[in-house]
Every structure is written in structure tokens, then in C-alpha cells.
Amino acid sequence: MHRDTIEFQRTYTGECQCGCIVYEINEQPIMLYACHCTDCQKQSASAFGLSLWVPRKAFSLITGEPRFWQTQAESGSSKLCAFCESCGSRIYHTEDHQSPVLSIKAGLVSGARYLRPVAHLWLRSAQPWVVIDTDDCLAFEKGVDDYAELIKRWQQSEQKIGERRRNR
Ligand SMILES: [Zn+2]
Ligand SMILES: [Zn+2]
């Protein structure tokens, strides 16, 4: 597929590592950020987590059913973690089964490489070799209480992509 076609796609699909769980995202995501907190390093078994916020109603399972375990977020609020019981891939986090937003673990999303994080959180626990281009995105030593700035920034970059597309 041509790069531009992927970059401007409006439906995303995701698949766990073993393929038991396949899902679709049918609306434009709310935003994407990278989180370098120690919890995200554990859940991703890597250097940082990628959180792609999408409306719950935009998420539909095509095959499989995730399992859940519950933990606490940095803020003290409860966090429900969906994962594949066969391969252990983390699918998404959410506050509870009713919460309107899912934080999709974006490494499973096909075409995710064309989604750019608008911010990096918890840089104080980032791996020392991680280098952030602060001209390009927001950078925070800790977490943020209010995600409005991040969402606004995401919408602005989406708009720019839309304009570029129209001007072609
Ligand atoms: Zn799996
Ligand atoms: Zn985190």
C-alpha cells in the first residue's frame, strides 16, 4: 500500500501477537502519547508504552475475547487491563467496563508507525538513551493531570494532515 494511503486511513485494525484477538477502530483516534513510566515499561516489556486513546464505541472486536486484570494507575484510580490470554499481548487499558475511552496499546495497531505521539510523559524514568525532539512534541518529566493540551495538539496535527491532503 502507498504510504499516503496508510497515513490518511480512517479505520485501523489491530492484532495480538498470536492472532487470537483481532479488532478494528472505526473512528479517528483522540490522541497518541508515549509514556515512559515504570508501569508502562513493564506492561510493554520494553522502554515505553504507547497509548492511543479511542472512543470505546469506535472499538470493535472481530475475533477473540480479551481477559482482564485490575491494577491502580499512578493517580490512584483503578485501571482495567485487557490482554490476550494465549500470548499475553496487552490490548488496552481503561478505567472500568463503562469508561467511554480506551487507551489502546498502539504497538499492535497496523499502520501505527504513521501515528506520531504528541507528547512524552514520565521522562524522568525514561531509558537514558531515549532522545526526544521537543520541537516536534510535548515533553513532561512526570505525568499530566489534564490531557486537554495533548488532545488539542493532536487535533491540530490531524487538521494539518487534512489540509495537506486537500491541497494536493
Ligand atoms: Zn494473542
Ligand atoms: Zn505509563
Tab-separated table of C-alpha atoms and ligand atoms in Angstrom:
chain	number	residue	atom	x	y	z
A	1	MET	CA	0.000	0.000	0.000
A	2	HIS	CA	1.222	3.509	-0.755
A	3	ARG	CA	2.436	5.369	2.318
A	4	ASP	CA	-0.087	8.209	1.942
A	5	THR	CA	-2.968	5.795	1.815
A	6	ILE	CA	-1.949	4.417	5.178
A	7	GLU	CA	-1.187	7.819	6.652
A	8	PHE	CA	-4.674	9.109	5.903
A	9	GLN	CA	-6.618	5.991	6.651
A	10	ARG	CA	-9.556	6.410	8.970
A	11	THR	CA	-10.019	2.817	10.080
A	12	TYR	CA	-7.307	0.945	11.908
A	13	THR	CA	-7.016	-2.736	12.679
A	14	GLY	CA	-5.058	-4.353	15.467
A	15	GLU	CA	-3.995	-7.881	16.212
A	16	CYS	CA	-2.332	-9.513	19.217
A	17	GLN	CA	0.947	-11.342	18.706
A	18	CYS	CA	-0.678	-14.793	18.308
A	19	GLY	CA	-3.625	-13.543	16.248
A	20	CYS	CA	-6.388	-14.777	18.621
A	21	ILE	CA	-7.605	-11.232	19.130
A	22	VAL	CA	-8.292	-9.009	16.142
A	23	TYR	CA	-10.045	-5.661	16.390
A	24	GLU	CA	-10.985	-2.614	14.409
A	25	ILE	CA	-11.002	1.087	15.286
A	26	ASN	CA	-13.712	2.792	13.281
A	27	GLU	CA	-13.254	6.423	14.264
A	28	GLN	CA	-10.365	8.817	14.287
A	29	PRO	CA	-8.328	8.348	17.497
A	30	ILE	CA	-8.496	11.054	20.178
A	31	MET	CA	-4.707	11.221	20.507
A	32	LEU	CA	-1.496	9.265	20.944
A	33	TYR	CA	1.229	9.723	23.546
A	34	ALA	CA	4.246	7.766	24.710
A	35	CYS	CA	4.640	7.024	28.412
A	36	HIS	CA	8.000	6.244	29.991
A	37	CYS	CA	6.727	5.423	33.493
A	38	THR	CA	7.989	2.200	35.069
A	39	ASP	CA	4.488	0.675	34.830
A	40	CYS	CA	4.452	1.192	31.066
A	41	GLN	CA	7.944	-0.240	30.808
A	42	LYS	CA	6.577	-3.363	32.495
A	43	GLN	CA	3.304	-3.653	30.618
A	44	SER	CA	5.121	-3.258	27.293
A	45	ALA	CA	8.129	-5.314	28.438
A	46	SER	CA	10.090	-2.582	26.688
A	47	ALA	CA	11.320	1.000	27.010
A	48	PHE	CA	7.951	2.816	26.978
A	49	GLY	CA	4.233	2.391	26.380
A	50	LEU	CA	2.187	3.842	23.528
A	51	SER	CA	-1.309	4.992	24.460
A	52	LEU	CA	-3.712	5.556	21.602
A	53	TRP	CA	-6.940	6.964	23.037
A	54	VAL	CA	-10.051	5.993	21.129
A	55	PRO	CA	-13.757	6.237	21.955
A	56	ARG	CA	-14.959	2.883	23.317
A	57	LYS	CA	-17.771	2.904	20.739
A	58	ALA	CA	-15.179	3.035	17.954
A	59	PHE	CA	-13.549	-0.209	19.117
A	60	SER	CA	-14.969	-3.485	17.844
A	61	LEU	CA	-13.621	-6.973	18.331
A	62	ILE	CA	-13.532	-9.107	15.197
A	63	THR	CA	-12.253	-12.290	16.811
A	64	GLY	CA	-11.383	-13.358	20.345
A	65	GLU	CA	-12.222	-12.026	23.795
A	66	PRO	CA	-9.603	-10.352	25.961
A	67	ARG	CA	-9.116	-11.221	29.596
A	68	PHE	CA	-8.770	-8.550	32.255
A	69	TRP	CA	-6.740	-7.802	35.302
A	70	GLN	CA	-7.125	-4.816	37.541
A	71	THR	CA	-4.480	-2.542	38.974
A	72	GLN	CA	-4.081	1.052	40.114
A	73	ALA	CA	-2.997	3.988	37.999
A	74	GLU	CA	-0.337	6.437	39.220
A	75	SER	CA	-3.240	8.733	40.207
A	76	GLY	CA	-4.730	6.074	42.478
A	77	SER	CA	-7.736	5.458	40.227
A	78	SER	CA	-8.479	1.919	39.145
A	79	LYS	CA	-7.137	0.627	35.847
A	80	LEU	CA	-8.532	-2.331	33.971
A	81	CYS	CA	-6.023	-4.004	31.658
A	82	ALA	CA	-7.217	-6.114	28.719
A	83	PHE	CA	-4.840	-8.770	27.405
A	84	CYS	CA	-4.777	-11.886	25.221
A	85	GLU	CA	-4.786	-14.978	27.389
A	86	SER	CA	-2.869	-17.041	24.812
A	87	CYS	CA	0.086	-14.785	24.034
A	88	GLY	CA	-0.153	-12.190	26.802
A	89	SER	CA	-0.161	-9.146	24.480
A	90	ARG	CA	-1.657	-6.124	26.197
A	91	ILE	CA	-4.638	-4.888	24.169
A	92	TYR	CA	-5.858	-1.782	26.010
A	93	HIS	CA	-6.281	-0.101	29.381
A	94	THR	CA	-9.433	1.600	30.597
A	95	GLU	CA	-10.813	2.836	33.906
A	96	ASP	CA	-13.661	0.321	34.095
A	97	HIS	CA	-16.029	-1.569	31.806
A	98	GLN	CA	-18.172	1.564	31.275
A	99	SER	CA	-15.475	4.149	30.707
A	100	PRO	CA	-16.047	5.961	27.365
A	101	VAL	CA	-12.353	5.915	26.399
A	102	LEU	CA	-9.948	3.041	25.760
A	103	SER	CA	-6.205	3.509	25.802
A	104	ILE	CA	-5.139	1.135	23.052
A	105	LYS	CA	-1.601	-0.228	23.305
A	106	ALA	CA	-0.640	1.050	19.889
A	107	GLY	CA	2.169	-1.364	19.032
A	108	LEU	CA	-0.482	-3.882	17.947
A	109	VAL	CA	-2.180	-1.459	15.553
A	110	SER	CA	-1.279	-1.913	11.902
A	111	GLY	CA	-0.052	1.335	10.404
A	112	ALA	CA	0.736	2.666	13.896
A	113	ARG	CA	4.117	3.818	12.612
A	114	TYR	CA	2.275	6.590	10.774
A	115	LEU	CA	0.699	7.822	14.011
A	116	ARG	CA	3.051	10.196	15.818
A	117	PRO	CA	2.856	10.737	19.577
A	118	VAL	CA	2.016	14.333	20.510
A	119	ALA	CA	3.723	14.013	23.899
A	120	HIS	CA	6.145	12.019	26.022
A	121	LEU	CA	5.216	11.518	29.675
A	122	TRP	CA	7.271	10.471	32.716
A	123	LEU	CA	10.595	11.283	31.081
A	124	ARG	CA	12.293	11.218	34.467
A	125	SER	CA	12.133	7.419	34.337
A	126	ALA	CA	12.901	7.140	30.603
A	127	GLN	CA	15.800	4.987	29.458
A	128	PRO	CA	18.867	7.254	29.265
A	129	TRP	CA	19.332	6.681	25.525
A	130	VAL	CA	15.815	7.906	24.656
A	131	VAL	CA	16.128	11.238	22.828
A	132	ILE	CA	13.035	13.407	22.393
A	133	ASP	CA	12.620	16.031	19.684
A	134	THR	CA	10.883	18.758	21.681
A	135	ASP	CA	10.294	20.875	18.548
A	136	ASP	CA	8.027	18.139	17.417
A	137	CYS	CA	6.156	17.150	20.565
A	138	LEU	CA	5.477	17.984	24.200
A	139	ALA	CA	7.732	16.558	26.894
A	140	PHE	CA	6.904	16.099	30.579
A	141	GLU	CA	9.150	14.948	33.420
A	142	LYS	CA	6.105	13.433	35.148
A	143	GLY	CA	2.527	12.623	34.205
A	144	VAL	CA	-0.113	15.238	33.414
A	145	ASP	CA	-3.362	15.920	35.278
A	146	ASP	CA	-5.113	17.437	32.306
A	147	TYR	CA	-4.859	15.876	28.868
A	148	ALA	CA	-6.682	18.751	27.106
A	149	GLU	CA	-3.456	20.277	25.769
A	150	LEU	CA	-2.401	16.930	24.310
A	151	ILE	CA	-5.786	16.354	22.680
A	152	LYS	CA	-5.758	19.879	21.205
A	153	ARG	CA	-2.298	19.316	19.787
A	154	TRP	CA	-3.385	16.018	18.240
A	155	GLN	CA	-6.394	17.678	16.614
A	156	GLN	CA	-4.186	20.444	15.206
A	157	SER	CA	-1.806	17.942	13.638
A	158	GLU	CA	-4.755	15.993	12.229
A	159	GLN	CA	-6.032	19.227	10.723
A	160	LYS	CA	-2.664	19.897	9.100
A	161	ILE	CA	-2.662	16.437	7.575
A	162	GLY	CA	-6.198	17.081	6.281
A	163	GLU	CA	-5.161	20.412	4.743
A	164	ARG	CA	-2.116	18.908	3.068
A	165	ARG	CA	-4.397	16.284	1.620
A	166	ARG	CA	-6.893	18.825	0.291
A	167	ASN	CA	-4.129	20.953	-1.264
A	168	ARG	CA	-2.825	18.120	-3.386
B	1	ZN	ZN	-2.709	-13.434	21.424
B	2	ZN	ZN	2.892	4.973	31.856
